Structures are given as C-alpha cells and as structure tokens.
mmCIF file of C-alpha atoms in Angstrom:
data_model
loop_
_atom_site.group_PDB
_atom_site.id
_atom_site.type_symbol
_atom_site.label_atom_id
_atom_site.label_comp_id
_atom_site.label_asym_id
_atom_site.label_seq_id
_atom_site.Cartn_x
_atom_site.Cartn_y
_atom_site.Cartn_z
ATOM 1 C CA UNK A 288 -33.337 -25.591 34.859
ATOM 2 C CA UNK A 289 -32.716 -26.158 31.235
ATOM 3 C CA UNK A 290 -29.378 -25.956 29.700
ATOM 4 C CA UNK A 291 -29.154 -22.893 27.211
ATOM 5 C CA UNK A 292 -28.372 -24.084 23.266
ATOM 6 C CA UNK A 293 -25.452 -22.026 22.068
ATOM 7 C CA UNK A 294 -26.033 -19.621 19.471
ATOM 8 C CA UNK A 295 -25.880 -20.503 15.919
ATOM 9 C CA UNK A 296 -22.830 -18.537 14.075
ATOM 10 C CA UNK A 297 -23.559 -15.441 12.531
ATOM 11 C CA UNK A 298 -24.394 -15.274 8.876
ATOM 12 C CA UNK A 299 -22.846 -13.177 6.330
ATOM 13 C CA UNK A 300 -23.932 -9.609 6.204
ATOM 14 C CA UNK A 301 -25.925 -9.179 2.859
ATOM 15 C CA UNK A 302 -23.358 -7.291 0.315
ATOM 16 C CA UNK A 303 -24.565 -4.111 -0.903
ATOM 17 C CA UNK A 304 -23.258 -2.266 -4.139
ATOM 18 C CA UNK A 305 -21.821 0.776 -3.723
ATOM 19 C CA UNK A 306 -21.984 3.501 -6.553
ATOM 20 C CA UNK A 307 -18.328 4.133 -7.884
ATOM 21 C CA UNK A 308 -16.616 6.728 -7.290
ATOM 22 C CA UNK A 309 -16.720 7.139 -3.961
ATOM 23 C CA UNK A 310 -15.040 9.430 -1.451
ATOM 24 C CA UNK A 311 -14.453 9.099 2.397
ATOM 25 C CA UNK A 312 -13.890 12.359 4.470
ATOM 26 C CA UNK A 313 -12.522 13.541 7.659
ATOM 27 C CA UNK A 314 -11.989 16.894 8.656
ATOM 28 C CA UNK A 315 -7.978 15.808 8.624
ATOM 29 C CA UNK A 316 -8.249 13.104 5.736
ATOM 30 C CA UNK A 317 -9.774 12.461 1.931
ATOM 31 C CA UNK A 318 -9.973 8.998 0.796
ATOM 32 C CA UNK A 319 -10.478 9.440 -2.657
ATOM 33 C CA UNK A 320 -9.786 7.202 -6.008
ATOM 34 C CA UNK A 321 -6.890 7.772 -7.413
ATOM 35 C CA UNK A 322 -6.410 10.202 -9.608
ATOM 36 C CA UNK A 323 -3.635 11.068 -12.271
ATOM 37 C CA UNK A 324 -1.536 13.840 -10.533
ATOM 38 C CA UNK A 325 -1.520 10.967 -7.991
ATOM 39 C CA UNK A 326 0.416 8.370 -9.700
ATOM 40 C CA UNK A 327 4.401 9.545 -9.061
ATOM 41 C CA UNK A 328 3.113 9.334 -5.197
ATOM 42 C CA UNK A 329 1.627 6.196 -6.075
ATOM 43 C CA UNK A 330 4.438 4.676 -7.940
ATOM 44 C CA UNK A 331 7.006 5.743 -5.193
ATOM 45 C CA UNK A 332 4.878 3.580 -2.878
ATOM 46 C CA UNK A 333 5.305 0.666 -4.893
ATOM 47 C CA UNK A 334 8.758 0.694 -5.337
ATOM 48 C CA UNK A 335 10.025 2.272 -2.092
ATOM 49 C CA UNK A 336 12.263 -0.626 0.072
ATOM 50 C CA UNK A 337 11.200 0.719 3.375
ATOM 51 C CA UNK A 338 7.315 0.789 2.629
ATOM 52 C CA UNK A 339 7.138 -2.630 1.003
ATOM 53 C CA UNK A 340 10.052 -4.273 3.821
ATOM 54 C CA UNK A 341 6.962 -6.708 4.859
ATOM 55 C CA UNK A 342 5.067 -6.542 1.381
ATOM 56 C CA UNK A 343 7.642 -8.436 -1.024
ATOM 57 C CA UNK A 344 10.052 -6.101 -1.444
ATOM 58 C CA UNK A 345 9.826 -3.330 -4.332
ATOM 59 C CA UNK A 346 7.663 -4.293 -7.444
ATOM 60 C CA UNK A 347 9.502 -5.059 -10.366
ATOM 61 C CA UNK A 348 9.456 -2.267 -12.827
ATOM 62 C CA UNK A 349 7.271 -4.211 -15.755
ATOM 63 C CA UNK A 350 4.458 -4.675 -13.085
ATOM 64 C CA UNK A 351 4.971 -0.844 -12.104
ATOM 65 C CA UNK A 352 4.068 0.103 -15.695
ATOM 66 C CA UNK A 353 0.895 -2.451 -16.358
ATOM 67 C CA UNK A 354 -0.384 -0.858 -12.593
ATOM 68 C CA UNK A 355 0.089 2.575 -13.785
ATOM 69 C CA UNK A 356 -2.151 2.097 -16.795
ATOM 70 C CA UNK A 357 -4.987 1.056 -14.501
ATOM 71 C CA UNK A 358 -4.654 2.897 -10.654
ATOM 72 C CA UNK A 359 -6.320 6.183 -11.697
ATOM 73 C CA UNK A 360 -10.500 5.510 -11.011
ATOM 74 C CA UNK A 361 -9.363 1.855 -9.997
ATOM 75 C CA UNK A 362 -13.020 0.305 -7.890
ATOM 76 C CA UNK A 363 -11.699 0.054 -4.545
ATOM 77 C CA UNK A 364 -8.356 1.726 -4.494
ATOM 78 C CA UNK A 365 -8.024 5.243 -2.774
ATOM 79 C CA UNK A 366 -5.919 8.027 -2.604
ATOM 80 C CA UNK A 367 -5.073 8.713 1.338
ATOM 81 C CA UNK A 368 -4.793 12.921 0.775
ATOM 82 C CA UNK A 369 -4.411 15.161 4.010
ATOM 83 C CA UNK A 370 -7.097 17.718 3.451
ATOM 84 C CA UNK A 371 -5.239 20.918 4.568
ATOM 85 C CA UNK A 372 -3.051 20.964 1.532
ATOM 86 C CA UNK A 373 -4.260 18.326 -0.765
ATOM 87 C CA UNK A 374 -0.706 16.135 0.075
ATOM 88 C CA UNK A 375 -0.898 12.483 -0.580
ATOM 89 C CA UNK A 376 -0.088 10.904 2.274
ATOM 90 C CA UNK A 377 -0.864 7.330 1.182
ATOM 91 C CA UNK A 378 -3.084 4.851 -0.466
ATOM 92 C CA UNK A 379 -5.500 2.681 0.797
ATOM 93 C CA UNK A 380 -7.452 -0.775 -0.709
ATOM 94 C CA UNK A 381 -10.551 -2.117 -0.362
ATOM 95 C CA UNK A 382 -10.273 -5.597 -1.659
ATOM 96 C CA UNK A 383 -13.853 -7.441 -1.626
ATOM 97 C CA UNK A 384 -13.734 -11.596 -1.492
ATOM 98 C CA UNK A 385 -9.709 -11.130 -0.554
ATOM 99 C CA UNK A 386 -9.892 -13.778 2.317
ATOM 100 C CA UNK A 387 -12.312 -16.288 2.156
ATOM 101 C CA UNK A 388 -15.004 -14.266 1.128
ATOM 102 C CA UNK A 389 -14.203 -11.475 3.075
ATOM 103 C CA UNK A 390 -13.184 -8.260 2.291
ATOM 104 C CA UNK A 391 -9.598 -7.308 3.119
ATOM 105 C CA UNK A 392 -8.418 -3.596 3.606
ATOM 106 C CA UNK A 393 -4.901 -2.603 3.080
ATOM 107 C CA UNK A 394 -2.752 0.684 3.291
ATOM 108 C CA UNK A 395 0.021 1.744 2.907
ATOM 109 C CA UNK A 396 1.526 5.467 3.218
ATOM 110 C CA UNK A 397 4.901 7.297 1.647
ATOM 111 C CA UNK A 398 7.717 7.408 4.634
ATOM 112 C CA UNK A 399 7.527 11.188 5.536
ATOM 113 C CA UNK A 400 4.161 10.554 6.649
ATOM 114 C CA UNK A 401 4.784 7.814 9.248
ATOM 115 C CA UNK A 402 5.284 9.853 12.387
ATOM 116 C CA UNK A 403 3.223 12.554 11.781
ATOM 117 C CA UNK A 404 1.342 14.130 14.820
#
C-alpha cells in the first residue's frame, strides 16, 4: 500500500467583474448602493460611539465630509434597507484585495436595529 500525496492547496478562484450597480434581495432585506436620501443614516453610522466602539471610535468630522461627497453609487458599498418600509437599517462593504488579496466584507448597522426579531 502506497502512501497518499497530500493535496496541493487550492488556487485562487478566477475574479469575475461584476456590472455596477448592483442590488442584493431578500424577501426581508435590500442591499442596495447607496443612495442620497441615504446619507444622514449613513453619516450617523460613522460618527455614532456605540457603532464604531471596536472600529476607532467616531470619524473625525473633516473625513465625514470628504466620505459624504463620494458614498452615494460608491462600487462596493451598500445600503442595508429592510424591504417592508424602505428603513435603512445599515450599511454593508464589499472591499476586494482588503486582506492579502482577498476580499473583505464589513457591516455595520444604526443601534435601533441591533435586536430586532
């Protein structure tokens, strides 16, 4: 009986372009990009203490304004929106070659919406 050779690593999966915009539903949730009735909920996220407690701490308010000029239609970057009412609940990244190559996905949703059912 031979020994068996180990398997050799997986490669990278092949990236693919994806046609911007795109949305994501659910029948609870909308991942959209961001649009510009969007940005207060957007803004609030980036400067709330408790939603950034483990992400820095609030952006400073100079940084706030150069991000605001560029969220709305931003490659990558969605709106989370509950689809019953259209709320946004959140916002979610999509950051390709984040970590060695590898995309990274982040989130991050407004405090009212962390304990919802």
């Amino acid at each position: 009986m031979t020994a068996q050779q180990p398997a050799p690593p997986p490669t990278s999966p092949a990236r693919t372009a994806i046609d911007w915009p795109v949305s994501l539903a659910t029948p609870r949730l909308t991942l959209r990009p961001v649009a510009e009735p969007d940005v207060p909920d957007v803004v609030r996220l980036w400067t709330d203490p408790e939603v950034r407690r483990h992400l820095g701490g609030p952006v400073a308010e100079d940084v706030v304004r150069a991000r605001r000029s560029h969220c709305v239609g931003a490659t990558g970057v969605f709106s989370v929106v509950r689809t019953a009412d259209g709320a946004v609940l959140g916002l979610a990244v999509a950051a390709p070659d984040a970590r060695d190559g590898r995309t990274e996905v982040s989130y991050q949703f407004l405090p009212e919406h962390w304990r919802c059912p």
